[in-house]
């Protein structure tokens, strides 16, 4: 007799397999993963994501999502070049955006890694220095690693606000403005040295005063440093440059924009660093090295800038005779040098010069052997 078949019964609702959700369960991810995913969004997109739901809004408020404070962005105001002529109304709109942006970063408890700004710190009316100081005091900036600061110029400032009144004391007013800029810059630099000791990359104008040099040497983690000239009449003492390079033990890359004034014509400089691997002085004018002690240097860039002055040949030769040839300076002070002005050097460049190397030296050496026409 065949076995008796059981009657089929409908499967209960509780035993039916649940359909897979048609969306990714973002909320089930760990908080660190959610923050990492949202970190790829831009600042505007992050604010839009905060409007999706309450949980996303809480994630977006995490300080780790706000790592960059970029006050140099012009956003919807202007996407062109610097120096655009703008109206006072546009400047007021941009100024309001700056204050709202700073308040936004503070309210989010930003944990900054990068700070970019371009403000005239000598502006006593808008007090940009106070804005930056308050920002650094109100957020977490212990991990700040990159600073790009132009403290001599305010973006989108109308031309009529920069012009000084026509009077006989215009030079005096300019000197007072420069002094205010330097004082406020030193206050801000001291605050950065105290609150942000881990900065590794810095790009800013520099006044080369003893106080500023002393403050800059406190950034012992600096690896990349670019110093632009502050004022055409502000010179650089040879001791300041040597002290700065010796006091930064982790410095790997140094870019200098130095304008040596005419009164210091004939002065040569020394540079010493056990860690420096890249040196760029192509934007400098009149910067001549008499001695280099850079045992780790691998790439050097320099350019001989022609001056628009006229001197008789005897005076020119008397000035240039004070300086050694750059080839000898590099042979003695940079034994590991591999590239000069983006050109690869032969392994035997220290033993004997060659035609291509001589051509490179004519572009960057100030000695009489490599053309003396730079003083014409």
PDB file of C-alpha atoms in Angstrom, residues 40-147:
ATOM      1  CA  UNK A  40      33.832  62.849   0.938  1.00  0.00           C
ATOM      2  CA  UNK A  41      31.073  65.448   0.546  1.00  0.00           C
ATOM      3  CA  UNK A  42      31.723  69.123   0.079  1.00  0.00           C
ATOM      4  CA  UNK A  43      30.698  71.638   2.695  1.00  0.00           C
ATOM      5  CA  UNK A  44      27.465  72.592   0.920  1.00  0.00           C
ATOM      6  CA  UNK A  45      26.541  68.928   0.391  1.00  0.00           C
ATOM      7  CA  UNK A  46      27.176  68.192   4.057  1.00  0.00           C
ATOM      8  CA  UNK A  47      24.699  70.876   5.031  1.00  0.00           C
ATOM      9  CA  UNK A  48      22.175  69.395   2.589  1.00  0.00           C
ATOM     10  CA  UNK A  49      22.734  65.919   4.041  1.00  0.00           C
ATOM     11  CA  UNK A  50      21.968  67.277   7.504  1.00  0.00           C
ATOM     12  CA  UNK A  51      18.403  68.005   6.315  1.00  0.00           C
ATOM     13  CA  UNK A  52      17.663  64.371   5.388  1.00  0.00           C
ATOM     14  CA  UNK A  53      16.777  63.151   8.861  1.00  0.00           C
ATOM     15  CA  UNK A  54      17.600  63.645  12.516  1.00  0.00           C
ATOM     16  CA  UNK A  55      20.230  60.881  12.640  1.00  0.00           C
ATOM     17  CA  UNK A  56      22.088  62.311   9.642  1.00  0.00           C
ATOM     18  CA  UNK A  57      21.930  65.754  11.198  1.00  0.00           C
ATOM     19  CA  UNK A  58      23.617  64.390  14.320  1.00  0.00           C
ATOM     20  CA  UNK A  59      26.352  62.755  12.245  1.00  0.00           C
ATOM     21  CA  UNK A  60      26.989  65.918  10.225  1.00  0.00           C
ATOM     22  CA  UNK A  61      27.439  67.854  13.456  1.00  0.00           C
ATOM     23  CA  UNK A  62      30.495  65.740  14.252  1.00  0.00           C
ATOM     24  CA  UNK A  63      33.584  67.927  14.483  1.00  0.00           C
ATOM     25  CA  UNK A  64      35.604  65.362  12.550  1.00  0.00           C
ATOM     26  CA  UNK A  65      33.590  66.169   9.425  1.00  0.00           C
ATOM     27  CA  UNK A  66      34.724  69.794   9.479  1.00  0.00           C
ATOM     28  CA  UNK A  67      38.455  69.534   8.896  1.00  0.00           C
ATOM     29  CA  UNK A  68      39.041  72.495   6.575  1.00  0.00           C
ATOM     30  CA  UNK A  69      38.473  76.189   7.237  1.00  0.00           C
ATOM     31  CA  UNK A  70      38.947  77.923   3.891  1.00  0.00           C
ATOM     32  CA  UNK A  71      38.239  81.646   4.135  1.00  0.00           C
ATOM     33  CA  UNK A  72      39.990  82.257   0.817  1.00  0.00           C
ATOM     34  CA  UNK A  73      37.100  80.702  -1.117  1.00  0.00           C
ATOM     35  CA  UNK A  74      35.018  83.168  -3.019  1.00  0.00           C
ATOM     36  CA  UNK A  75      32.338  80.630  -3.894  1.00  0.00           C
ATOM     37  CA  UNK A  76      29.381  82.184  -5.646  1.00  0.00           C
ATOM     38  CA  UNK A  77      30.815  85.673  -5.350  1.00  0.00           C
ATOM     39  CA  UNK A  78      33.702  85.412  -7.800  1.00  0.00           C
ATOM     40  CA  UNK A  79      35.493  82.542  -9.448  1.00  0.00           C
ATOM     41  CA  UNK A  80      38.029  84.678 -11.274  1.00  0.00           C
ATOM     42  CA  UNK A  81      41.431  85.999 -10.416  1.00  0.00           C
ATOM     43  CA  UNK A  82      42.600  88.079  -7.498  1.00  0.00           C
ATOM     44  CA  UNK A  83      42.442  91.814  -7.752  1.00  0.00           C
ATOM     45  CA  UNK A  84      38.938  91.970  -9.212  1.00  0.00           C
ATOM     46  CA  UNK A  85      37.148  95.275  -8.827  1.00  0.00           C
ATOM     47  CA  UNK A  86      34.119  94.738  -6.612  1.00  0.00           C
ATOM     48  CA  UNK A  87      31.554  97.062  -5.156  1.00  0.00           C
ATOM     49  CA  UNK A  88      31.135  97.858  -1.489  1.00  0.00           C
ATOM     50  CA  UNK A  89      27.846  95.967  -1.542  1.00  0.00           C
ATOM     51  CA  UNK A  90      29.522  92.782  -2.755  1.00  0.00           C
ATOM     52  CA  UNK A  91      32.224  93.194  -0.132  1.00  0.00           C
ATOM     53  CA  UNK A  92      29.586  93.482   2.597  1.00  0.00           C
ATOM     54  CA  UNK A  93      27.963  90.282   1.340  1.00  0.00           C
ATOM     55  CA  UNK A  94      31.320  88.501   1.417  1.00  0.00           C
ATOM     56  CA  UNK A  95      32.081  89.860   4.891  1.00  0.00           C
ATOM     57  CA  UNK A  96      28.734  88.555   6.163  1.00  0.00           C
ATOM     58  CA  UNK A  97      29.546  85.159   4.648  1.00  0.00           C
ATOM     59  CA  UNK A  98      32.911  85.125   6.457  1.00  0.00           C
ATOM     60  CA  UNK A  99      31.279  85.727   9.846  1.00  0.00           C
ATOM     61  CA  UNK A 100      28.538  83.165   9.189  1.00  0.00           C
ATOM     62  CA  UNK A 101      31.135  80.637   8.083  1.00  0.00           C
ATOM     63  CA  UNK A 102      33.185  81.173  11.244  1.00  0.00           C
ATOM     64  CA  UNK A 103      30.052  80.825  13.397  1.00  0.00           C
ATOM     65  CA  UNK A 104      29.143  77.642  11.521  1.00  0.00           C
ATOM     66  CA  UNK A 105      32.551  76.074  12.221  1.00  0.00           C
ATOM     67  CA  UNK A 106      32.345  77.027  15.890  1.00  0.00           C
ATOM     68  CA  UNK A 107      28.811  75.660  16.298  1.00  0.00           C
ATOM     69  CA  UNK A 108      29.850  72.366  14.680  1.00  0.00           C
ATOM     70  CA  UNK A 109      32.834  72.027  16.992  1.00  0.00           C
ATOM     71  CA  UNK A 110      35.165  71.736  14.017  1.00  0.00           C
ATOM     72  CA  UNK A 111      38.349  69.721  14.406  1.00  0.00           C
ATOM     73  CA  UNK A 112      40.570  71.457  11.872  1.00  0.00           C
ATOM     74  CA  UNK A 113      43.418  70.002   9.873  1.00  0.00           C
ATOM     75  CA  UNK A 114      43.731  72.881   7.372  1.00  0.00           C
ATOM     76  CA  UNK A 115      43.349  76.643   7.728  1.00  0.00           C
ATOM     77  CA  UNK A 116      43.380  78.936   4.688  1.00  0.00           C
ATOM     78  CA  UNK A 117      42.763  82.656   4.965  1.00  0.00           C
ATOM     79  CA  UNK A 118      43.615  85.976   3.355  1.00  0.00           C
ATOM     80  CA  UNK A 119      42.958  88.929   5.658  1.00  0.00           C
ATOM     81  CA  UNK A 120      44.693  92.239   6.216  1.00  0.00           C
ATOM     82  CA  UNK A 121      45.544  91.932   9.894  1.00  0.00           C
ATOM     83  CA  UNK A 122      46.365  95.637  10.025  1.00  0.00           C
ATOM     84  CA  UNK A 123      42.734  96.531   9.297  1.00  0.00           C
ATOM     85  CA  UNK A 124      41.583  98.201  12.510  1.00  0.00           C
ATOM     86  CA  UNK A 125      38.009  98.581  11.276  1.00  0.00           C
ATOM     87  CA  UNK A 126      37.096  94.986  10.429  1.00  0.00           C
ATOM     88  CA  UNK A 127      39.471  93.379  12.974  1.00  0.00           C
ATOM     89  CA  UNK A 128      40.143  90.209  11.017  1.00  0.00           C
ATOM     90  CA  UNK A 129      42.794  89.216  13.534  1.00  0.00           C
ATOM     91  CA  UNK A 130      40.175  89.031  16.289  1.00  0.00           C
ATOM     92  CA  UNK A 131      37.991  86.839  14.080  1.00  0.00           C
ATOM     93  CA  UNK A 132      40.785  84.313  13.504  1.00  0.00           C
ATOM     94  CA  UNK A 133      41.842  84.413  17.146  1.00  0.00           C
ATOM     95  CA  UNK A 134      38.286  83.760  18.334  1.00  0.00           C
ATOM     96  CA  UNK A 135      37.962  80.896  15.857  1.00  0.00           C
ATOM     97  CA  UNK A 136      41.121  79.195  17.123  1.00  0.00           C
ATOM     98  CA  UNK A 137      39.961  79.581  20.722  1.00  0.00           C
ATOM     99  CA  UNK A 138      36.495  78.135  20.059  1.00  0.00           C
ATOM    100  CA  UNK A 139      37.298  75.020  18.024  1.00  0.00           C
ATOM    101  CA  UNK A 140      39.535  71.994  18.336  1.00  0.00           C
ATOM    102  CA  UNK A 141      42.758  72.885  16.519  1.00  0.00           C
ATOM    103  CA  UNK A 142      45.254  70.666  18.297  1.00  0.00           C
ATOM    104  CA  UNK A 143      45.561  68.525  15.161  1.00  0.00           C
ATOM    105  CA  UNK A 144      45.928  71.457  12.755  1.00  0.00           C
ATOM    106  CA  UNK A 145      48.652  70.485  10.285  1.00  0.00           C
ATOM    107  CA  UNK A 146      48.455  72.955   7.386  1.00  0.00           C
ATOM    108  CA  UNK A 147      48.291  76.765   7.437  1.00  0.00           C
TER     109      UNK A 147
END
